[in-house]
PDB file of C-alpha atoms in Angstrom:
ATOM      1  CA  UNK A1046      30.303  -9.539   4.204  1.00 39.00           C
ATOM      2  CA  UNK A1047      30.498  -9.046   0.427  1.00 43.00           C
ATOM      3  CA  UNK A1048      28.039  -6.803  -1.429  1.00 42.00           C
ATOM      4  CA  UNK A1049      26.473  -9.852  -3.099  1.00 45.00           C
ATOM      5  CA  UNK A1050      26.017 -11.614   0.237  1.00 44.00           C
ATOM      6  CA  UNK A1051      24.499  -8.486   1.736  1.00 39.00           C
ATOM      7  CA  UNK A1052      22.056  -8.252  -1.155  1.00 41.00           C
ATOM      8  CA  UNK A1053      21.152 -11.939  -0.887  1.00 42.00           C
ATOM      9  CA  UNK A1054      20.565 -11.567   2.853  1.00 43.00           C
ATOM     10  CA  UNK A1055      18.363  -8.501   2.260  1.00 48.00           C
ATOM     11  CA  UNK A1056      16.311 -10.254  -0.413  1.00 54.00           C
ATOM     12  CA  UNK A1057      15.770 -13.295   1.809  1.00 68.00           C
ATOM     13  CA  UNK A1058      14.265 -11.082   4.526  1.00 89.00           C
ATOM     14  CA  UNK A1059      10.621  -9.959   4.294  1.00 94.00           C
ATOM     15  CA  UNK A1060      10.297  -6.254   3.571  1.00 97.00           C
ATOM     16  CA  UNK A1061       7.454  -6.069   6.102  1.00 98.00           C
ATOM     17  CA  UNK A1062       6.613  -8.320   9.037  1.00 98.00           C
ATOM     18  CA  UNK A1063       3.721  -7.774  11.418  1.00 98.00           C
ATOM     19  CA  UNK A1064       3.361  -9.964  14.508  1.00 97.00           C
ATOM     20  CA  UNK A1065       0.508 -10.052  16.990  1.00 97.00           C
ATOM     21  CA  UNK A1066      -0.691  -6.535  16.151  1.00 97.00           C
ATOM     22  CA  UNK A1067      -3.569  -5.166  18.192  1.00 97.00           C
ATOM     23  CA  UNK A1068      -5.402  -1.866  17.811  1.00 97.00           C
ATOM     24  CA  UNK A1069      -8.527  -0.486  19.495  1.00 95.00           C
ATOM     25  CA  UNK A1070     -10.532   2.695  19.217  1.00 93.00           C
ATOM     26  CA  UNK A1071     -11.818   3.353  22.736  1.00 90.00           C
ATOM     27  CA  UNK A1072     -13.388   0.002  23.697  1.00 88.00           C
ATOM     28  CA  UNK A1073     -13.739  -1.264  20.130  1.00 92.00           C
ATOM     29  CA  UNK A1074     -11.072  -3.779  19.146  1.00 93.00           C
ATOM     30  CA  UNK A1075     -10.322  -3.218  15.443  1.00 95.00           C
ATOM     31  CA  UNK A1076      -7.229  -5.405  15.010  1.00 97.00           C
ATOM     32  CA  UNK A1077      -6.916  -8.602  17.010  1.00 95.00           C
ATOM     33  CA  UNK A1078      -3.589 -10.431  16.964  1.00 94.00           C
ATOM     34  CA  UNK A1079      -2.771  -9.762  13.296  1.00 97.00           C
ATOM     35  CA  UNK A1080       0.358 -11.380  11.843  1.00 97.00           C
ATOM     36  CA  UNK A1081       1.570 -11.298   8.248  1.00 97.00           C
ATOM     37  CA  UNK A1082       4.702 -10.877   6.146  1.00 96.00           C
ATOM     38  CA  UNK A1083       5.403  -9.395   2.714  1.00 97.00           C
ATOM     39  CA  UNK A1084       8.295 -10.738   0.643  1.00 96.00           C
ATOM     40  CA  UNK A1085      10.230  -8.585  -1.848  1.00 96.00           C
ATOM     41  CA  UNK A1086       8.533  -8.389  -5.247  1.00 96.00           C
ATOM     42  CA  UNK A1087       5.251  -9.846  -3.996  1.00 96.00           C
ATOM     43  CA  UNK A1088       1.732  -8.441  -4.120  1.00 96.00           C
ATOM     44  CA  UNK A1089      -0.442  -9.121  -1.073  1.00 97.00           C
ATOM     45  CA  UNK A1090      -4.121  -8.237  -1.425  1.00 97.00           C
ATOM     46  CA  UNK A1091      -6.292  -7.762   1.664  1.00 97.00           C
ATOM     47  CA  UNK A1092     -10.010  -8.328   1.163  1.00 97.00           C
ATOM     48  CA  UNK A1093     -12.996  -8.411   3.482  1.00 95.00           C
ATOM     49  CA  UNK A1094     -16.204  -6.582   4.395  1.00 94.00           C
ATOM     50  CA  UNK A1095     -16.272  -2.933   5.384  1.00 90.00           C
ATOM     51  CA  UNK A1096     -15.259  -2.457   9.000  1.00 90.00           C
ATOM     52  CA  UNK A1097     -13.106  -5.588   9.093  1.00 94.00           C
ATOM     53  CA  UNK A1098      -9.910  -3.677   9.962  1.00 95.00           C
ATOM     54  CA  UNK A1099      -8.235  -3.693   6.540  1.00 96.00           C
ATOM     55  CA  UNK A1100      -7.556   0.036   6.267  1.00 95.00           C
ATOM     56  CA  UNK A1101      -6.598   0.305   9.936  1.00 96.00           C
ATOM     57  CA  UNK A1102      -4.020  -2.426   9.379  1.00 97.00           C
ATOM     58  CA  UNK A1103      -2.440  -0.430   6.547  1.00 96.00           C
ATOM     59  CA  UNK A1104      -2.531   2.768   8.579  1.00 96.00           C
ATOM     60  CA  UNK A1105      -0.771   1.043  11.465  1.00 97.00           C
ATOM     61  CA  UNK A1106       1.882  -0.307   9.105  1.00 97.00           C
ATOM     62  CA  UNK A1107       2.403   3.272   7.840  1.00 96.00           C
ATOM     63  CA  UNK A1108       2.450   4.736  11.398  1.00 96.00           C
ATOM     64  CA  UNK A1109      -0.706   6.762  10.705  1.00 96.00           C
ATOM     65  CA  UNK A1110      -2.388   4.953  13.598  1.00 96.00           C
ATOM     66  CA  UNK A1111      -0.781   3.836  16.853  1.00 96.00           C
ATOM     67  CA  UNK A1112      -0.989   0.142  17.710  1.00 96.00           C
ATOM     68  CA  UNK A1113      -1.189  -0.964  21.345  1.00 94.00           C
ATOM     69  CA  UNK A1114       0.521  -4.347  21.089  1.00 96.00           C
ATOM     70  CA  UNK A1115       2.629  -6.367  18.705  1.00 97.00           C
ATOM     71  CA  UNK A1116       5.640  -5.950  16.431  1.00 98.00           C
ATOM     72  CA  UNK A1117       6.230  -4.193  13.098  1.00 98.00           C
ATOM     73  CA  UNK A1118       9.502  -4.860  11.297  1.00 97.00           C
ATOM     74  CA  UNK A1119      10.867  -3.384   8.090  1.00 97.00           C
ATOM     75  CA  UNK A1120      13.787  -5.237   6.493  1.00 95.00           C
ATOM     76  CA  UNK A1121      14.131  -7.248   9.699  1.00 95.00           C
ATOM     77  CA  UNK A1122      14.457  -4.205  11.977  1.00 96.00           C
ATOM     78  CA  UNK A1123      11.904  -3.257  14.635  1.00 97.00           C
ATOM     79  CA  UNK A1124       9.776  -0.167  14.138  1.00 97.00           C
ATOM     80  CA  UNK A1125       7.433  -1.452  16.871  1.00 97.00           C
ATOM     81  CA  UNK A1126       8.501  -4.050  19.421  1.00 97.00           C
ATOM     82  CA  UNK A1127       6.181  -5.396  22.098  1.00 94.00           C
ATOM     83  CA  UNK A1128       3.980  -2.331  21.657  1.00 93.00           C
ATOM     84  CA  UNK A1129       6.863   0.150  21.995  1.00 96.00           C
ATOM     85  CA  UNK A1130       7.817   2.295  18.996  1.00 97.00           C
ATOM     86  CA  UNK A1131      11.364   3.063  17.910  1.00 97.00           C
ATOM     87  CA  UNK A1132      12.803   6.527  18.458  1.00 96.00           C
ATOM     88  CA  UNK A1133      11.522   9.335  16.239  1.00 94.00           C
ATOM     89  CA  UNK A1134      14.652   9.467  14.049  1.00 94.00           C
ATOM     90  CA  UNK A1135      14.468   5.731  13.459  1.00 95.00           C
ATOM     91  CA  UNK A1136      10.751   5.898  12.618  1.00 95.00           C
ATOM     92  CA  UNK A1137      11.502   8.646  10.103  1.00 93.00           C
ATOM     93  CA  UNK A1138      14.040   6.349   8.475  1.00 94.00           C
ATOM     94  CA  UNK A1139      11.437   3.587   8.258  1.00 96.00           C
ATOM     95  CA  UNK A1140       9.034   6.053   6.629  1.00 94.00           C
ATOM     96  CA  UNK A1141      11.423   6.349   3.682  1.00 93.00           C
ATOM     97  CA  UNK A1142      10.860   2.655   2.920  1.00 95.00           C
ATOM     98  CA  UNK A1143       7.168   2.838   2.001  1.00 96.00           C
ATOM     99  CA  UNK A1144       4.747   4.896  -0.049  1.00 95.00           C
ATOM    100  CA  UNK A1145       1.005   5.216   0.575  1.00 94.00           C
ATOM    101  CA  UNK A1146      -1.816   5.702  -1.938  1.00 95.00           C
ATOM    102  CA  UNK A1147      -5.147   6.709  -0.391  1.00 91.00           C
ATOM    103  CA  UNK A1148      -8.661   6.138  -1.697  1.00 89.00           C
ATOM    104  CA  UNK A1149      -9.360   9.903  -1.903  1.00 89.00           C
ATOM    105  CA  UNK A1150      -6.054  10.781  -3.623  1.00 91.00           C
ATOM    106  CA  UNK A1151      -4.930  13.318  -0.945  1.00 92.00           C
ATOM    107  CA  UNK A1152      -3.329  15.622  -3.508  1.00 95.00           C
ATOM    108  CA  UNK A1153      -2.633  19.244  -2.572  1.00 95.00           C
ATOM    109  CA  UNK A1154      -5.273  21.203  -4.537  1.00 95.00           C
ATOM    110  CA  UNK A1155      -3.165  24.384  -4.726  1.00 96.00           C
ATOM    111  CA  UNK A1156      -0.116  22.532  -6.135  1.00 97.00           C
ATOM    112  CA  UNK A1157       0.383  21.631  -9.782  1.00 97.00           C
ATOM    113  CA  UNK A1158       0.756  17.961 -10.720  1.00 97.00           C
ATOM    114  CA  UNK A1159       4.522  18.454 -10.929  1.00 97.00           C
ATOM    115  CA  UNK A1160       4.767  20.095  -7.506  1.00 96.00           C
ATOM    116  CA  UNK A1161       2.535  17.421  -5.934  1.00 97.00           C
ATOM    117  CA  UNK A1162       4.973  14.764  -7.130  1.00 97.00           C
ATOM    118  CA  UNK A1163       8.238  16.624  -6.544  1.00 97.00           C
ATOM    119  CA  UNK A1164       7.647  18.322  -3.201  1.00 95.00           C
ATOM    120  CA  UNK A1165       8.092  15.279  -0.891  1.00 93.00           C
ATOM    121  CA  UNK A1166      11.493  14.103  -2.243  1.00 94.00           C
ATOM    122  CA  UNK A1167      12.742  17.709  -2.469  1.00 95.00           C
ATOM    123  CA  UNK A1168      11.754  18.285   1.171  1.00 92.00           C
ATOM    124  CA  UNK A1169      13.663  15.099   1.955  1.00 90.00           C
ATOM    125  CA  UNK A1170      16.782  16.754   0.557  1.00 91.00           C
ATOM    126  CA  UNK A1171      16.985  15.426  -2.989  1.00 94.00           C
ATOM    127  CA  UNK A1172      18.245  17.579  -5.869  1.00 95.00           C
ATOM    128  CA  UNK A1173      15.368  19.394  -7.568  1.00 95.00           C
ATOM    129  CA  UNK A1174      16.518  18.796 -11.159  1.00 95.00           C
ATOM    130  CA  UNK A1175      16.919  15.052 -10.541  1.00 95.00           C
ATOM    131  CA  UNK A1176      13.501  14.824  -8.882  1.00 95.00           C
ATOM    132  CA  UNK A1177      11.831  16.691 -11.738  1.00 96.00           C
ATOM    133  CA  UNK A1178      13.435  14.390 -14.312  1.00 96.00           C
ATOM    134  CA  UNK A1179      12.183  11.363 -12.365  1.00 95.00           C
ATOM    135  CA  UNK A1180       8.703  12.917 -12.089  1.00 96.00           C
ATOM    136  CA  UNK A1181       8.472  13.427 -15.862  1.00 96.00           C
ATOM    137  CA  UNK A1182       9.388   9.767 -16.386  1.00 96.00           C
ATOM    138  CA  UNK A1183       6.724   8.692 -13.899  1.00 96.00           C
ATOM    139  CA  UNK A1184       4.074  10.864 -15.559  1.00 96.00           C
ATOM    140  CA  UNK A1185       4.884   9.211 -18.881  1.00 94.00           C
ATOM    141  CA  UNK A1186       4.595   5.793 -17.221  1.00 92.00           C
ATOM    142  CA  UNK A1187       1.207   6.818 -15.763  1.00 94.00           C
ATOM    143  CA  UNK A1188      -0.082   7.979 -19.161  1.00 93.00           C
ATOM    144  CA  UNK A1189      -0.086  11.611 -18.018  1.00 94.00           C
ATOM    145  CA  UNK A1190       2.515  13.131 -20.303  1.00 93.00           C
ATOM    146  CA  UNK A1191       1.941  16.853 -20.766  1.00 93.00           C
ATOM    147  CA  UNK A1192      -0.184  17.249 -17.615  1.00 95.00           C
ATOM    148  CA  UNK A1193       2.638  18.369 -15.321  1.00 95.00           C
ATOM    149  CA  UNK A1194       1.325  21.955 -15.108  1.00 96.00           C
ATOM    150  CA  UNK A1195      -2.305  20.975 -14.539  1.00 97.00           C
ATOM    151  CA  UNK A1196      -3.967  21.267 -11.134  1.00 97.00           C
ATOM    152  CA  UNK A1197      -5.935  18.446  -9.471  1.00 96.00           C
ATOM    153  CA  UNK A1198      -9.332  20.072 -10.187  1.00 96.00           C
ATOM    154  CA  UNK A1199      -8.528  19.909 -13.906  1.00 96.00           C
ATOM    155  CA  UNK A1200      -8.063  16.129 -13.802  1.00 95.00           C
ATOM    156  CA  UNK A1201     -10.491  13.203 -13.667  1.00 93.00           C
ATOM    157  CA  UNK A1202     -10.535  11.043 -10.554  1.00 93.00           C
ATOM    158  CA  UNK A1203      -8.572   8.354 -12.364  1.00 93.00           C
ATOM    159  CA  UNK A1204      -5.934  10.871 -13.413  1.00 94.00           C
ATOM    160  CA  UNK A1205      -5.703  12.236  -9.880  1.00 95.00           C
ATOM    161  CA  UNK A1206      -5.169   8.749  -8.516  1.00 94.00           C
ATOM    162  CA  UNK A1207      -2.433   8.110 -11.083  1.00 95.00           C
ATOM    163  CA  UNK A1208      -0.737  11.325  -9.962  1.00 96.00           C
ATOM    164  CA  UNK A1209      -0.983  10.055  -6.374  1.00 95.00           C
ATOM    165  CA  UNK A1210       0.686   6.801  -7.434  1.00 96.00           C
ATOM    166  CA  UNK A1211       3.434   8.760  -9.216  1.00 96.00           C
ATOM    167  CA  UNK A1212       3.934  10.839  -6.064  1.00 96.00           C
ATOM    168  CA  UNK A1213       4.382   7.705  -3.979  1.00 96.00           C
ATOM    169  CA  UNK A1214       6.790   6.194  -6.520  1.00 96.00           C
ATOM    170  CA  UNK A1215       8.846   9.413  -6.679  1.00 95.00           C
ATOM    171  CA  UNK A1216      10.124   8.589  -3.192  1.00 94.00           C
ATOM    172  CA  UNK A1217      11.628   5.319  -4.485  1.00 94.00           C
ATOM    173  CA  UNK A1218       9.921   3.207  -1.799  1.00 96.00           C
ATOM    174  CA  UNK A1219      10.639  -0.454  -1.191  1.00 96.00           C
ATOM    175  CA  UNK A1220       6.944  -1.175  -0.707  1.00 97.00           C
ATOM    176  CA  UNK A1221       3.696   0.537  -1.749  1.00 97.00           C
ATOM    177  CA  UNK A1222       0.497   0.499   0.296  1.00 97.00           C
ATOM    178  CA  UNK A1223      -2.819   0.997  -1.530  1.00 96.00           C
ATOM    179  CA  UNK A1224      -5.882   1.722   0.604  1.00 94.00           C
ATOM    180  CA  UNK A1225      -8.877   0.918  -1.628  1.00 92.00           C
ATOM    181  CA  UNK A1226      -7.382   2.951  -4.502  1.00 91.00           C
ATOM    182  CA  UNK A1227     -10.465   2.643  -6.741  1.00 90.00           C
ATOM    183  CA  UNK A1228     -13.319   3.030  -4.240  1.00 88.00           C
ATOM    184  CA  UNK A1229     -13.891   6.700  -5.158  1.00 83.00           C
ATOM    185  CA  UNK A1230     -13.928   6.031  -8.911  1.00 88.00           C
ATOM    186  CA  UNK A1231     -16.563   4.977 -11.414  1.00 88.00           C
ATOM    187  CA  UNK A1232     -15.989   1.693 -13.316  1.00 86.00           C
ATOM    188  CA  UNK A1233     -14.325   3.293 -16.354  1.00 84.00           C
ATOM    189  CA  UNK A1234     -11.842   5.255 -14.246  1.00 87.00           C
ATOM    190  CA  UNK A1235     -11.286   2.221 -12.020  1.00 90.00           C
ATOM    191  CA  UNK A1236      -9.923   0.384 -15.044  1.00 90.00           C
ATOM    192  CA  UNK A1237      -7.326   3.135 -15.628  1.00 89.00           C
ATOM    193  CA  UNK A1238      -5.943   2.805 -12.109  1.00 91.00           C
ATOM    194  CA  UNK A1239      -6.039  -0.990 -12.006  1.00 92.00           C
ATOM    195  CA  UNK A1240      -4.060  -1.064 -15.266  1.00 91.00           C
ATOM    196  CA  UNK A1241      -1.303   0.990 -13.620  1.00 93.00           C
ATOM    197  CA  UNK A1242      -1.208  -1.230 -10.527  1.00 94.00           C
ATOM    198  CA  UNK A1243      -1.093  -4.319 -12.740  1.00 94.00           C
ATOM    199  CA  UNK A1244       1.879  -2.808 -14.584  1.00 94.00           C
ATOM    200  CA  UNK A1245       3.641  -2.218 -11.258  1.00 95.00           C
ATOM    201  CA  UNK A1246       2.995  -5.852 -10.327  1.00 94.00           C
ATOM    202  CA  UNK A1247       4.508  -6.936 -13.655  1.00 94.00           C
ATOM    203  CA  UNK A1248       7.543  -4.813 -12.740  1.00 94.00           C
ATOM    204  CA  UNK A1249       7.785  -6.743  -9.421  1.00 95.00           C
ATOM    205  CA  UNK A1250       6.979  -3.753  -7.234  1.00 96.00           C
ATOM    206  CA  UNK A1251       6.269  -4.948  -3.694  1.00 97.00           C
ATOM    207  CA  UNK A1252       2.711  -3.956  -2.798  1.00 97.00           C
ATOM    208  CA  UNK A1253      -0.005  -4.414  -0.190  1.00 97.00           C
ATOM    209  CA  UNK A1254      -3.405  -3.641  -1.713  1.00 97.00           C
ATOM    210  CA  UNK A1255      -6.624  -3.267   0.263  1.00 96.00           C
ATOM    211  CA  UNK A1256      -9.324  -3.707  -2.348  1.00 94.00           C
ATOM    212  CA  UNK A1257     -12.921  -4.660  -3.118  1.00 92.00           C
ATOM    213  CA  UNK A1258     -11.924  -5.609  -6.678  1.00 92.00           C
ATOM    214  CA  UNK A1259     -12.017  -9.387  -6.296  1.00 94.00           C
ATOM    215  CA  UNK A1260     -11.149 -10.403  -9.870  1.00 91.00           C
ATOM    216  CA  UNK A1261      -8.248  -7.967  -9.824  1.00 93.00           C
ATOM    217  CA  UNK A1262      -6.942  -9.296  -6.496  1.00 94.00           C
ATOM    218  CA  UNK A1263      -7.157 -12.837  -7.820  1.00 94.00           C
ATOM    219  CA  UNK A1264      -5.230 -11.919 -10.971  1.00 93.00           C
ATOM    220  CA  UNK A1265      -2.304  -9.911  -9.557  1.00 93.00           C
ATOM    221  CA  UNK A1266      -1.685 -11.290  -6.063  1.00 95.00           C
ATOM    222  CA  UNK A1267       0.933 -13.678  -4.800  1.00 96.00           C
ATOM    223  CA  UNK A1268      -1.098 -13.995  -1.604  1.00 97.00           C
ATOM    224  CA  UNK A1269      -4.599 -12.994  -0.533  1.00 97.00           C
ATOM    225  CA  UNK A1270      -5.645 -12.249   3.035  1.00 98.00           C
ATOM    226  CA  UNK A1271      -9.323 -12.287   4.030  1.00 97.00           C
ATOM    227  CA  UNK A1272     -10.150 -10.262   7.155  1.00 97.00           C
ATOM    228  CA  UNK A1273     -13.316  -9.990   9.194  1.00 96.00           C
ATOM    229  CA  UNK A1274     -13.982  -8.596  12.655  1.00 94.00           C
ATOM    230  CA  UNK A1275     -10.365  -7.587  13.141  1.00 95.00           C
ATOM    231  CA  UNK A1276      -9.037 -11.102  12.514  1.00 96.00           C
ATOM    232  CA  UNK A1277      -7.303 -12.747   9.582  1.00 97.00           C
ATOM    233  CA  UNK A1278      -9.836 -15.472   8.808  1.00 97.00           C
ATOM    234  CA  UNK A1279      -8.024 -17.042   5.872  1.00 97.00           C
ATOM    235  CA  UNK A1280      -4.957 -16.442   3.735  1.00 97.00           C
ATOM    236  CA  UNK A1281      -3.120 -18.196   0.953  1.00 96.00           C
ATOM    237  CA  UNK A1282      -2.610 -18.529  -2.765  1.00 95.00           C
ATOM    238  CA  UNK A1283      -5.284 -16.523  -4.633  1.00 96.00           C
ATOM    239  CA  UNK A1284      -6.524 -19.542  -6.560  1.00 95.00           C
ATOM    240  CA  UNK A1285      -7.017 -21.416  -3.286  1.00 95.00           C
ATOM    241  CA  UNK A1286      -8.695 -18.541  -1.442  1.00 96.00           C
ATOM    242  CA  UNK A1287     -10.989 -17.604  -4.332  1.00 96.00           C
ATOM    243  CA  UNK A1288     -11.432 -21.021  -5.917  1.00 94.00           C
ATOM    244  CA  UNK A1289     -11.545 -23.261  -2.870  1.00 94.00           C
ATOM    245  CA  UNK A1290     -11.943 -21.245   0.361  1.00 95.00           C
ATOM    246  CA  UNK A1291     -11.651 -23.355   3.504  1.00 95.00           C
ATOM    247  CA  UNK A1292     -13.513 -21.137   5.967  1.00 96.00           C
ATOM    248  CA  UNK A1293     -17.283 -20.766   5.883  1.00 96.00           C
ATOM    249  CA  UNK A1294     -17.042 -17.012   6.471  1.00 96.00           C
ATOM    250  CA  UNK A1295     -14.789 -16.644   3.429  1.00 96.00           C
ATOM    251  CA  UNK A1296     -17.231 -18.657   1.322  1.00 95.00           C
ATOM    252  CA  UNK A1297     -20.143 -16.441   2.375  1.00 94.00           C
ATOM    253  CA  UNK A1298     -18.217 -13.265   1.610  1.00 95.00           C
ATOM    254  CA  UNK A1299     -17.047 -14.428  -1.815  1.00 94.00           C
ATOM    255  CA  UNK A1300     -20.509 -15.696  -2.744  1.00 91.00           C
ATOM    256  CA  UNK A1301     -21.495 -12.018  -3.119  1.00 83.00           C
ATOM    257  CA  UNK A1302     -19.067 -11.605  -5.994  1.00 76.00           C
ATOM    258  CA  UNK A1303     -19.233 -13.102  -9.463  1.00 51.00           C
ATOM    259  CA  UNK A1304     -15.975 -14.899 -10.081  1.00 47.00           C
TER     260      UNK A1304
END
């Protein structure tokens, strides 16, 4: 197969597919038969009330939680098949395909900004000088030029979250997961982070964003998924979901937000 045909085949395949995923904590079912797919270059926003399973879904996709049933595929290859995970070496390969941005930043407090960003790709075996050059470019993109020697405690929450985004991007992932990236920030700092995510969307970065920012989700998403009680209640084009929701539960949820 030619290089062009290989590329076309890769681009026609969803980066992430989840089929029939189920997850429980003790006797509490948190994810119930969840299925979704994420196409290259698309932004999928997941909305819903607290406790609906949104964050658990992301954590299962990133192998931070163990699902009991279902399939997870990256680039058409099984990481989880019928509830059975791939071998450890294969899972580690899948981990190179995604980056994760957490709501509480998860930066190492004793590392400088530069070391926070550079350490993961260097540990993966990349050349230090190349990683540092990439990190400086990412800091400029995040509006953090000149802060490479600062420590997390010297930064605002919005700056810390932008460092966390730079750290995820430094691994050159195919897809980025955001788990409520602005929930720990005040409104002014929220705007800083949303601006960066919007820029990534404009650059056609593939993303799955769990968020309570409804106007933002409506503006940047190719598809919106509404979850409640561990189920996907409704999904579709953002203008349809926000402007003309079909399910009564979706209507009730969105009525709490000013559109």
